[in-house]
mmCIF file of C-alpha atoms and ligand atoms in Angstrom:
data_model
loop_
_atom_site.group_PDB
_atom_site.id
_atom_site.type_symbol
_atom_site.label_atom_id
_atom_site.label_comp_id
_atom_site.label_asym_id
_atom_site.label_seq_id
_atom_site.Cartn_x
_atom_site.Cartn_y
_atom_site.Cartn_z
ATOM 1 C CA UNK X 251 -16.226 -2.730 -21.115
ATOM 2 C CA UNK X 252 -13.233 -4.151 -23.004
ATOM 3 C CA UNK X 253 -10.651 -6.387 -21.375
ATOM 4 C CA UNK X 254 -8.518 -4.027 -19.277
ATOM 5 C CA UNK X 255 -4.756 -4.475 -19.151
ATOM 6 C CA UNK X 256 -1.475 -2.558 -19.223
ATOM 7 C CA UNK X 257 1.282 -3.279 -21.694
ATOM 8 C CA UNK X 258 4.849 -1.978 -21.328
ATOM 9 C CA UNK X 259 7.406 -2.552 -24.097
ATOM 10 C CA UNK X 260 5.109 -5.113 -25.684
ATOM 11 C CA UNK X 261 4.790 -7.118 -22.474
ATOM 12 C CA UNK X 262 1.533 -7.331 -20.522
ATOM 13 C CA UNK X 263 2.111 -6.173 -16.941
ATOM 14 C CA UNK X 264 -1.353 -6.797 -15.579
ATOM 15 C CA UNK X 265 -4.767 -7.896 -16.811
ATOM 16 C CA UNK X 266 -8.141 -7.508 -15.135
ATOM 17 C CA UNK X 267 -10.648 -10.344 -14.933
ATOM 18 C CA UNK X 268 -13.757 -8.786 -16.532
ATOM 19 C CA UNK X 269 -16.043 -11.018 -14.469
ATOM 20 C CA UNK X 270 -14.600 -10.655 -10.984
ATOM 21 C CA UNK X 271 -12.420 -7.542 -11.266
ATOM 22 C CA UNK X 272 -9.378 -9.354 -9.853
ATOM 23 C CA UNK X 273 -5.969 -8.668 -11.355
ATOM 24 C CA UNK X 274 -3.279 -11.012 -12.583
ATOM 25 C CA UNK X 275 0.269 -9.624 -12.649
ATOM 26 C CA UNK X 276 3.088 -10.833 -14.854
ATOM 27 C CA UNK X 277 6.575 -10.623 -13.413
ATOM 28 C CA UNK X 278 9.862 -12.478 -13.477
ATOM 29 C CA UNK X 279 8.905 -15.245 -11.069
ATOM 30 C CA UNK X 280 10.495 -17.759 -13.450
ATOM 31 C CA UNK X 281 13.857 -16.253 -12.411
ATOM 32 C CA UNK X 282 13.246 -16.902 -8.725
ATOM 33 C CA UNK X 283 15.024 -19.720 -6.936
ATOM 34 C CA UNK X 284 12.439 -22.019 -5.406
ATOM 35 C CA UNK X 285 14.342 -23.430 -2.451
ATOM 36 C CA UNK X 286 11.375 -25.445 -1.240
ATOM 37 C CA UNK X 287 11.758 -27.829 -4.116
ATOM 38 C CA UNK X 288 14.665 -29.475 -5.788
ATOM 39 C CA UNK X 289 13.811 -28.350 -9.298
ATOM 40 C CA UNK X 290 11.838 -25.706 -11.118
ATOM 41 C CA UNK X 291 8.293 -26.617 -12.070
ATOM 42 C CA UNK X 292 8.112 -28.343 -15.429
ATOM 43 C CA UNK X 293 5.121 -29.297 -17.529
ATOM 44 C CA UNK X 294 3.946 -32.838 -17.313
ATOM 45 C CA UNK X 295 4.896 -33.571 -20.895
ATOM 46 C CA UNK X 296 8.236 -35.084 -19.850
ATOM 47 C CA UNK X 297 6.682 -37.573 -17.424
ATOM 48 C CA UNK X 298 8.085 -41.074 -18.060
ATOM 49 C CA UNK X 299 5.741 -43.280 -20.006
ATOM 50 C CA UNK X 300 4.565 -46.565 -18.563
ATOM 51 C CA UNK X 301 6.698 -48.482 -21.049
ATOM 52 C CA UNK X 302 9.785 -46.764 -19.636
ATOM 53 C CA UNK X 303 9.220 -48.384 -16.283
ATOM 54 C CA UNK X 304 10.946 -51.708 -16.096
ATOM 55 C CA UNK X 305 11.230 -54.676 -13.797
ATOM 56 C CA UNK X 306 8.847 -56.688 -11.662
ATOM 57 C CA UNK X 307 7.304 -55.120 -8.568
ATOM 58 C CA UNK X 308 8.234 -56.387 -5.127
ATOM 59 C CA UNK X 309 5.805 -58.664 -3.234
ATOM 60 C CA UNK X 310 5.433 -55.896 -0.636
ATOM 61 C CA UNK X 311 4.224 -53.385 -3.223
ATOM 62 C CA UNK X 312 1.945 -55.995 -4.833
ATOM 63 C CA UNK X 313 0.370 -56.636 -1.418
ATOM 64 C CA UNK X 314 -0.025 -52.927 -0.785
ATOM 65 C CA UNK X 315 -1.747 -52.462 -4.158
ATOM 66 C CA UNK X 316 -4.136 -55.337 -3.434
ATOM 67 C CA UNK X 317 -4.830 -53.981 0.044
ATOM 68 C CA UNK X 318 -5.786 -50.549 -1.351
ATOM 69 C CA UNK X 319 -8.206 -52.134 -3.822
ATOM 70 C CA UNK X 320 -9.677 -54.356 -1.123
ATOM 71 C CA UNK X 321 -10.541 -51.357 1.049
ATOM 72 C CA UNK X 322 -11.674 -49.094 -1.822
ATOM 73 C CA UNK X 323 -15.337 -48.105 -1.661
ATOM 74 C CA UNK X 324 -15.614 -47.624 -5.419
ATOM 75 C CA UNK X 325 -13.885 -50.766 -6.760
ATOM 76 C CA UNK X 326 -15.932 -53.476 -8.549
ATOM 77 C CA UNK X 327 -17.264 -56.040 -6.095
ATOM 78 C CA UNK X 328 -17.878 -53.372 -3.452
ATOM 79 C CA UNK X 329 -21.051 -51.953 -4.953
ATOM 80 C CA UNK X 330 -22.924 -52.504 -1.690
ATOM 81 C CA UNK X 331 -20.564 -50.083 0.082
ATOM 82 C CA UNK X 332 -21.909 -47.066 -1.830
ATOM 83 C CA UNK X 333 -25.354 -45.500 -1.739
ATOM 84 C CA UNK X 334 -27.822 -47.271 -4.085
ATOM 85 C CA UNK X 335 -26.802 -47.150 -7.734
ATOM 86 C CA UNK X 336 -28.833 -44.860 -10.009
ATOM 87 C CA UNK X 337 -27.466 -46.140 -13.305
ATOM 88 C CA UNK X 338 -24.372 -47.621 -14.916
ATOM 89 C CA UNK X 339 -22.690 -47.668 -18.316
ATOM 90 C CA UNK X 340 -20.972 -50.892 -19.344
ATOM 91 C CA UNK X 341 -17.750 -51.254 -21.350
ATOM 92 C CA UNK X 342 -19.808 -52.942 -24.058
ATOM 93 C CA UNK X 343 -21.996 -49.821 -24.362
ATOM 94 C CA UNK X 344 -18.904 -47.647 -24.899
ATOM 95 C CA UNK X 345 -16.538 -49.799 -26.970
ATOM 96 C CA UNK X 346 -16.894 -52.037 -30.002
ATOM 97 C CA UNK X 347 -15.339 -55.479 -29.382
ATOM 98 C CA UNK X 348 -11.981 -54.774 -31.135
ATOM 99 C CA UNK X 349 -11.319 -51.666 -29.035
ATOM 100 C CA UNK X 350 -12.365 -53.133 -25.672
ATOM 101 C CA UNK X 351 -9.743 -52.220 -23.011
ATOM 102 C CA UNK X 352 -7.574 -55.196 -22.028
ATOM 103 C CA UNK X 353 -9.182 -57.463 -19.446
ATOM 104 C CA UNK X 354 -12.515 -55.640 -19.473
ATOM 105 C CA UNK X 355 -15.725 -57.568 -20.138
ATOM 106 C CA UNK X 356 -18.515 -56.008 -22.222
ATOM 107 C CA UNK X 357 -21.105 -56.586 -19.488
ATOM 108 C CA UNK X 358 -18.995 -55.117 -16.688
ATOM 109 C CA UNK X 359 -19.661 -51.547 -15.598
ATOM 110 C CA UNK X 360 -17.247 -48.871 -16.736
ATOM 111 C CA UNK X 361 -19.127 -45.942 -15.192
ATOM 112 C CA UNK X 362 -21.331 -46.098 -12.070
ATOM 113 C CA UNK X 363 -23.537 -43.330 -10.732
ATOM 114 C CA UNK X 364 -24.978 -42.995 -7.213
ATOM 115 C CA UNK X 365 -25.851 -40.218 -4.743
ATOM 116 C CA UNK X 366 -22.978 -38.743 -2.769
ATOM 117 C CA UNK X 367 -23.039 -40.114 0.784
ATOM 118 C CA UNK X 368 -22.613 -36.560 2.088
ATOM 119 C CA UNK X 369 -24.418 -34.132 -0.218
ATOM 120 C CA UNK X 370 -22.257 -31.105 -1.058
ATOM 121 C CA UNK X 371 -25.339 -28.863 -0.829
ATOM 122 C CA UNK X 372 -27.352 -29.923 2.256
ATOM 123 C CA UNK X 373 -30.606 -31.700 1.449
ATOM 124 C CA UNK X 374 -32.483 -29.052 3.448
ATOM 125 C CA UNK X 375 -31.630 -26.596 0.659
ATOM 126 C CA UNK X 376 -32.971 -28.763 -2.160
ATOM 127 C CA UNK X 377 -36.419 -29.773 -0.949
ATOM 128 C CA UNK X 378 -35.181 -32.586 1.317
ATOM 129 C CA UNK X 379 -33.577 -34.445 -1.602
ATOM 130 C CA UNK X 380 -29.903 -35.289 -2.072
ATOM 131 C CA UNK X 381 -28.867 -33.592 -5.316
ATOM 132 C CA UNK X 382 -25.143 -34.409 -5.212
ATOM 133 C CA UNK X 383 -24.079 -37.284 -7.434
ATOM 134 C CA UNK X 384 -20.896 -39.321 -7.703
ATOM 135 C CA UNK X 385 -19.790 -40.752 -11.056
ATOM 136 C CA UNK X 386 -17.121 -43.445 -10.864
ATOM 137 C CA UNK X 387 -15.311 -42.866 -14.149
ATOM 138 C CA UNK X 388 -13.757 -46.302 -14.619
ATOM 139 C CA UNK X 389 -13.791 -49.702 -12.906
ATOM 140 C CA UNK X 390 -9.983 -49.751 -12.787
ATOM 141 C CA UNK X 391 -8.404 -48.426 -9.602
ATOM 142 C CA UNK X 392 -4.882 -48.251 -11.036
ATOM 143 C CA UNK X 393 -3.306 -47.497 -14.391
ATOM 144 C CA UNK X 394 -1.929 -50.457 -16.352
ATOM 145 C CA UNK X 395 1.187 -51.865 -14.725
ATOM 146 C CA UNK X 396 1.090 -49.815 -11.488
ATOM 147 C CA UNK X 397 4.357 -49.502 -9.572
ATOM 148 C CA UNK X 398 3.004 -47.852 -6.421
ATOM 149 C CA UNK X 399 -0.351 -47.039 -4.763
ATOM 150 C CA UNK X 400 0.054 -43.560 -6.240
ATOM 151 C CA UNK X 401 -0.322 -44.897 -9.804
ATOM 152 C CA UNK X 402 -4.062 -44.315 -9.778
ATOM 153 C CA UNK X 403 -6.219 -44.305 -12.868
ATOM 154 C CA UNK X 404 -6.716 -40.691 -14.044
ATOM 155 C CA UNK X 405 -9.170 -38.983 -16.367
ATOM 156 C CA UNK X 406 -6.732 -38.043 -19.147
ATOM 157 C CA UNK X 407 -5.613 -41.677 -19.257
ATOM 158 C CA UNK X 408 -9.123 -42.881 -20.131
ATOM 159 C CA UNK X 409 -9.768 -43.555 -23.817
ATOM 160 C CA UNK X 410 -11.426 -40.484 -25.296
ATOM 161 C CA UNK X 411 -14.513 -42.576 -26.144
ATOM 162 C CA UNK X 412 -14.920 -43.382 -22.470
ATOM 163 C CA UNK X 413 -14.520 -39.729 -21.514
ATOM 164 C CA UNK X 414 -17.268 -38.804 -23.997
ATOM 165 C CA UNK X 415 -19.483 -41.495 -22.414
ATOM 166 C CA UNK X 416 -18.603 -40.049 -19.012
ATOM 167 C CA UNK X 417 -19.719 -36.533 -19.955
ATOM 168 C CA UNK X 418 -22.939 -38.011 -21.343
ATOM 169 C CA UNK X 419 -23.455 -39.819 -18.023
ATOM 170 C CA UNK X 420 -22.860 -36.509 -16.228
ATOM 171 C CA UNK X 421 -25.569 -34.921 -18.365
ATOM 172 C CA UNK X 422 -27.898 -37.821 -17.516
ATOM 173 C CA UNK X 423 -27.278 -37.148 -13.804
ATOM 174 C CA UNK X 424 -27.979 -33.447 -14.429
ATOM 175 C CA UNK X 425 -31.372 -34.414 -15.861
ATOM 176 C CA UNK X 426 -32.105 -36.243 -12.577
ATOM 177 C CA UNK X 427 -31.150 -33.109 -10.628
ATOM 178 C CA UNK X 428 -33.239 -30.761 -12.768
ATOM 179 C CA UNK X 429 -36.294 -32.972 -12.137
ATOM 180 C CA UNK X 430 -36.218 -31.438 -8.642
ATOM 181 C CA UNK X 431 -38.183 -28.152 -8.793
ATOM 182 C CA UNK X 432 -35.979 -26.498 -6.176
ATOM 183 C CA UNK X 433 -32.821 -26.895 -8.281
ATOM 184 C CA UNK X 434 -31.621 -23.713 -10.005
ATOM 185 C CA UNK X 435 -27.995 -24.441 -10.808
ATOM 186 C CA UNK X 436 -26.012 -27.586 -11.613
ATOM 187 C CA UNK X 437 -22.308 -27.974 -12.243
ATOM 188 C CA UNK X 438 -19.856 -30.784 -12.881
ATOM 189 C CA UNK X 439 -16.876 -30.908 -10.555
ATOM 190 C CA UNK X 440 -13.748 -33.016 -10.567
ATOM 191 C CA UNK X 441 -11.012 -33.181 -7.940
ATOM 192 C CA UNK X 442 -7.988 -35.191 -9.070
ATOM 193 C CA UNK X 443 -5.517 -36.011 -6.305
ATOM 194 C CA UNK X 444 -5.714 -35.528 -2.547
ATOM 195 C CA UNK X 445 -4.016 -32.111 -2.883
ATOM 196 C CA UNK X 446 -7.053 -30.863 -4.806
ATOM 197 C CA UNK X 447 -9.514 -32.110 -2.185
ATOM 198 C CA UNK X 448 -10.427 -35.558 -3.533
ATOM 199 C CA UNK X 449 -11.544 -37.796 -0.653
ATOM 200 C CA UNK X 450 -11.398 -41.125 -2.520
ATOM 201 C CA UNK X 451 -8.450 -42.399 -4.567
ATOM 202 C CA UNK X 452 -10.649 -44.245 -7.077
ATOM 203 C CA UNK X 453 -11.278 -42.112 -10.181
ATOM 204 C CA UNK X 454 -14.569 -40.220 -9.918
ATOM 205 C CA UNK X 455 -16.249 -36.879 -10.483
ATOM 206 C CA UNK X 456 -19.360 -35.189 -9.171
ATOM 207 C CA UNK X 457 -22.529 -33.508 -10.349
ATOM 208 C CA UNK X 458 -23.683 -30.985 -7.784
ATOM 209 C CA UNK X 459 -27.038 -29.207 -7.851
ATOM 210 C CA UNK X 460 -28.082 -26.258 -5.769
ATOM 211 C CA UNK X 461 -31.242 -24.287 -5.040
ATOM 212 C CA UNK X 462 -29.171 -21.102 -5.367
ATOM 213 C CA UNK X 463 -27.050 -20.118 -8.328
ATOM 214 C CA UNK X 464 -23.402 -21.019 -7.682
ATOM 215 C CA UNK X 465 -21.769 -17.630 -7.068
ATOM 216 C CA UNK X 466 -19.163 -18.029 -9.835
ATOM 217 C CA UNK X 467 -21.876 -18.890 -12.343
ATOM 218 C CA UNK X 468 -24.147 -16.103 -11.088
ATOM 219 C CA UNK X 469 -21.316 -13.589 -11.624
ATOM 220 C CA UNK X 470 -20.760 -14.914 -15.149
ATOM 221 C CA UNK X 471 -24.497 -14.617 -15.861
ATOM 222 C CA UNK X 472 -24.747 -11.065 -14.497
ATOM 223 C CA UNK X 473 -21.742 -9.751 -16.410
ATOM 224 C CA UNK X 474 -22.751 -11.555 -19.610
ATOM 225 C CA UNK X 475 -26.290 -10.125 -19.413
ATOM 226 C CA UNK X 476 -24.734 -6.659 -19.237
ATOM 227 C CA UNK X 477 -22.001 -7.357 -21.809
ATOM 228 C CA UNK X 478 -23.120 -10.178 -24.114
ATOM 229 C CA UNK X 479 -19.937 -9.951 -26.210
ATOM 230 C CA UNK X 480 -17.602 -10.435 -23.260
ATOM 231 C CA UNK X 481 -16.811 -14.085 -24.085
ATOM 232 C CA UNK X 482 -15.929 -13.306 -27.696
ATOM 233 C CA UNK X 483 -13.863 -10.293 -26.574
ATOM 234 C CA UNK X 484 -11.961 -12.382 -24.040
ATOM 235 C CA UNK X 485 -11.230 -15.170 -26.508
ATOM 236 C CA UNK X 486 -10.187 -12.642 -29.205
ATOM 237 C CA UNK X 487 -7.741 -11.119 -26.741
ATOM 238 C CA UNK X 488 -6.477 -14.534 -25.642
ATOM 239 C CA UNK X 489 -6.003 -15.575 -29.287
ATOM 240 C CA UNK X 490 -4.097 -12.358 -30.039
ATOM 241 C CA UNK X 491 -1.748 -12.965 -27.122
ATOM 242 C CA UNK X 492 -0.947 -16.502 -28.287
ATOM 243 C CA UNK X 493 -2.684 -18.208 -25.392
ATOM 244 C CA UNK X 494 -4.980 -20.459 -27.449
ATOM 245 C CA UNK X 495 -3.696 -24.025 -27.522
ATOM 246 C CA UNK X 496 -6.401 -25.543 -29.689
ATOM 247 C CA UNK X 497 -9.362 -24.310 -31.674
ATOM 248 C CA UNK X 498 -11.936 -26.310 -33.581
ATOM 249 C CA UNK X 499 -15.222 -24.887 -34.829
ATOM 250 C CA UNK X 500 -16.760 -22.893 -32.001
ATOM 251 C CA UNK X 501 -14.586 -24.542 -29.335
ATOM 252 C CA UNK X 502 -11.658 -22.557 -27.976
ATOM 253 C CA UNK X 503 -9.163 -24.183 -25.586
ATOM 254 C CA UNK X 504 -6.776 -21.723 -24.017
ATOM 255 C CA UNK X 505 -4.660 -20.782 -21.079
ATOM 256 C CA UNK X 506 -6.770 -18.307 -19.134
ATOM 257 C CA UNK X 507 -5.325 -15.260 -17.383
ATOM 258 C CA UNK X 508 -8.539 -15.154 -15.324
ATOM 259 C CA UNK X 509 -8.157 -18.432 -13.434
ATOM 260 C CA UNK X 510 -8.303 -19.018 -9.706
ATOM 261 C CA UNK X 511 -4.937 -20.776 -9.894
ATOM 262 C CA UNK X 512 -1.935 -19.690 -11.965
ATOM 263 C CA UNK X 513 -2.315 -22.464 -14.507
ATOM 264 C CA UNK X 514 -5.944 -22.445 -15.533
ATOM 265 C CA UNK X 515 -6.976 -23.738 -18.936
ATOM 266 C CA UNK X 516 -10.475 -22.958 -20.167
ATOM 267 C CA UNK X 517 -12.529 -24.800 -22.758
ATOM 268 C CA UNK X 518 -15.220 -22.485 -24.144
ATOM 269 C CA UNK X 519 -17.920 -23.308 -26.683
ATOM 270 C CA UNK X 520 -18.715 -19.885 -28.103
ATOM 271 C CA UNK X 521 -21.696 -21.158 -30.113
ATOM 272 C CA UNK X 522 -23.568 -23.206 -27.530
ATOM 273 C CA UNK X 523 -25.169 -21.297 -24.699
ATOM 274 C CA UNK X 524 -27.641 -22.390 -22.038
ATOM 275 C CA UNK X 525 -28.278 -25.717 -20.368
ATOM 276 C CA UNK X 526 -26.075 -28.698 -21.128
ATOM 277 C CA UNK X 527 -29.180 -30.857 -20.762
ATOM 278 C CA UNK X 528 -30.611 -29.173 -23.852
ATOM 279 C CA UNK X 529 -27.544 -29.629 -26.045
ATOM 280 C CA UNK X 530 -27.161 -32.265 -28.763
ATOM 281 C CA UNK X 531 -25.095 -35.434 -28.375
ATOM 282 C CA UNK X 532 -22.613 -34.046 -30.907
ATOM 283 C CA UNK X 533 -22.057 -30.815 -28.991
ATOM 284 C CA UNK X 534 -21.527 -32.790 -25.781
ATOM 285 C CA UNK X 535 -19.076 -35.149 -27.512
ATOM 286 C CA UNK X 536 -17.005 -32.310 -29.061
ATOM 287 C CA UNK X 537 -16.828 -30.521 -25.713
ATOM 288 C CA UNK X 538 -15.798 -33.752 -23.954
ATOM 289 C CA UNK X 539 -12.983 -34.324 -26.461
ATOM 290 C CA UNK X 540 -11.645 -30.786 -25.930
ATOM 291 C CA UNK X 541 -11.759 -31.153 -22.139
ATOM 292 C CA UNK X 542 -10.071 -34.553 -22.350
ATOM 293 C CA UNK X 543 -7.218 -32.975 -24.361
ATOM 294 C CA UNK X 544 -6.473 -30.600 -21.452
ATOM 295 C CA UNK X 545 -6.616 -33.429 -18.919
ATOM 296 C CA UNK X 546 -4.085 -35.392 -20.987
ATOM 297 C CA UNK X 547 -1.775 -32.354 -20.881
ATOM 298 C CA UNK X 548 -1.796 -32.095 -17.102
ATOM 299 C CA UNK X 549 -1.391 -35.829 -16.609
ATOM 300 C CA UNK X 550 -2.118 -37.531 -13.275
ATOM 301 C CA UNK X 551 -1.040 -34.543 -11.170
ATOM 302 C CA UNK X 552 -3.439 -32.791 -8.825
ATOM 303 C CA UNK X 553 -6.028 -30.612 -10.498
ATOM 304 C CA UNK X 554 -9.654 -29.677 -10.398
ATOM 305 C CA UNK X 555 -12.084 -28.824 -13.109
ATOM 306 C CA UNK X 556 -15.580 -27.431 -13.211
ATOM 307 C CA UNK X 557 -17.990 -27.461 -16.116
ATOM 308 C CA UNK X 558 -20.155 -24.340 -15.963
ATOM 309 C CA UNK X 559 -23.450 -24.104 -17.778
ATOM 310 C CA UNK X 560 -26.698 -22.238 -17.396
ATOM 311 C CA UNK X 561 -29.060 -19.704 -18.906
ATOM 312 C CA UNK X 562 -27.301 -16.889 -20.685
ATOM 313 C CA UNK X 563 -23.724 -18.208 -20.629
ATOM 314 C CA UNK X 564 -21.767 -20.343 -23.084
ATOM 315 C CA UNK X 565 -20.881 -23.899 -22.100
ATOM 316 C CA UNK X 566 -17.370 -23.847 -20.659
ATOM 317 C CA UNK X 567 -14.944 -25.563 -18.292
ATOM 318 C CA UNK X 568 -12.165 -24.259 -16.048
ATOM 319 C CA UNK X 569 -9.271 -26.677 -15.390
ATOM 320 C CA UNK X 570 -6.952 -25.673 -12.524
ATOM 321 C CA UNK X 571 -3.603 -27.378 -12.113
ATOM 322 C CA UNK X 572 -1.952 -27.624 -8.701
ATOM 323 C CA UNK X 573 1.533 -28.356 -10.014
ATOM 324 C CA UNK X 574 2.743 -24.740 -10.179
ATOM 325 C CA UNK X 575 3.576 -22.170 -7.535
ATOM 326 C CA UNK X 576 0.380 -20.662 -6.153
ATOM 327 C CA UNK X 577 0.513 -17.369 -4.342
ATOM 328 C CA UNK X 578 -2.657 -15.325 -4.099
ATOM 329 C CA UNK X 579 -2.085 -11.908 -2.579
ATOM 330 C CA UNK X 580 -5.119 -9.817 -1.794
ATOM 331 C CA UNK X 581 -7.076 -11.512 -4.572
ATOM 332 C CA UNK X 582 -4.315 -11.176 -7.169
ATOM 333 C CA UNK X 583 -2.223 -13.842 -8.857
ATOM 334 C CA UNK X 584 1.280 -13.561 -10.247
ATOM 335 C CA UNK X 585 2.540 -15.309 -13.344
ATOM 336 C CA UNK X 586 5.831 -15.595 -15.191
ATOM 337 C CA UNK X 587 6.441 -13.165 -18.046
ATOM 338 C CA UNK X 588 7.593 -16.057 -20.256
ATOM 339 C CA UNK X 589 4.263 -17.851 -19.926
ATOM 340 C CA UNK X 590 3.279 -17.151 -23.542
ATOM 341 C CA UNK X 591 6.340 -19.130 -24.722
ATOM 342 C CA UNK X 592 5.270 -22.069 -22.564
ATOM 343 C CA UNK X 593 1.694 -21.944 -23.892
ATOM 344 C CA UNK X 594 3.040 -21.803 -27.447
ATOM 345 C CA UNK X 595 5.198 -24.854 -26.736
ATOM 346 C CA UNK X 596 2.084 -26.734 -25.614
ATOM 347 C CA UNK X 597 0.262 -25.591 -28.754
ATOM 348 C CA UNK X 598 3.098 -26.903 -30.938
ATOM 349 C CA UNK X 599 3.074 -30.206 -29.054
ATOM 350 C CA UNK X 600 -0.642 -30.577 -29.749
ATOM 351 C CA UNK X 601 -0.656 -29.423 -33.339
ATOM 352 C CA UNK X 602 2.766 -30.229 -34.776
ATOM 353 C CA UNK X 603 5.733 -27.975 -35.602
ATOM 354 C CA UNK X 604 4.136 -26.490 -38.755
ATOM 355 C CA UNK X 605 1.981 -24.085 -36.700
HETATM 356 ZN ZN1 ZN E 669 -10.908 -48.561 -6.299
HETATM 357 ZN ZN1 ZN E 670 -17.166 -20.353 -15.436
#
């Protein structure tokens, strides 16, 4: 079945998610007055850079920052506060000496992996073993030159080399999960910001394994088995509508009209299907770079992402931002009719004015 939609006077009015059957409607919500906030939502691109922030911080704030680090479970020096470490990746393993982040020692850990204290899928479901993993993405609690306890380190702020190393570490944790015979499905999950459900402020993500297929992935597998061309059809449609923000080889990065939240960006590798644990280092690195690009776009604001992989589906990620108005009515979303212009503006920002 092709992608179903209705177009009136050149403008898409609704589009149906071919996997779930839910509809997204386009209307003039950008013309609404949002009285709950003092300004209309704007992309994160205009966020002030760190260099624009001036002046020393007050002793009160400095104390507050130190206090937050002192009580953080994931900060260096507190390794005994987590479950036993499974493995670590040091800064020296990621960076050559000239590119070492300021103040970081080559032997110090950059990424640490341990079982989640509270498994997301109860151990009883996975043969009595905890198959939920936490990956601390960086030793640094805050960004450089923090001005408040909210200036937490965030994934898009990490050097891309470190993000590639992080995805590789995620894949290593997935190998540990797949060694358990009861495991049938594994995904990578990130919650950035308390508003997206993150329980710890220190930058981290999770690998979660289950004995049952995750329902979203099962749906993707079922529909893809019936309609193997559905991913190519969707990306063709998305490309036609001007919703692709970046494309390189088989990797398509786009705004998706099929997201769970209004601003969902997908990264899809149309050429690499199946288990991430069976993919080459190069494929993993290219995918990590594309995902990192989206995380840079959204900045430190609240978001979640999931990397979906499994038999019979292409490797892909869904990134959901929380910074835009979210109203789900009866399983439908609504979006502004001028969204294509906004996506095109992002594309130009990424690729230069010539495109
Ligand atoms: Zn910390
Ligand atoms: Zn998916």
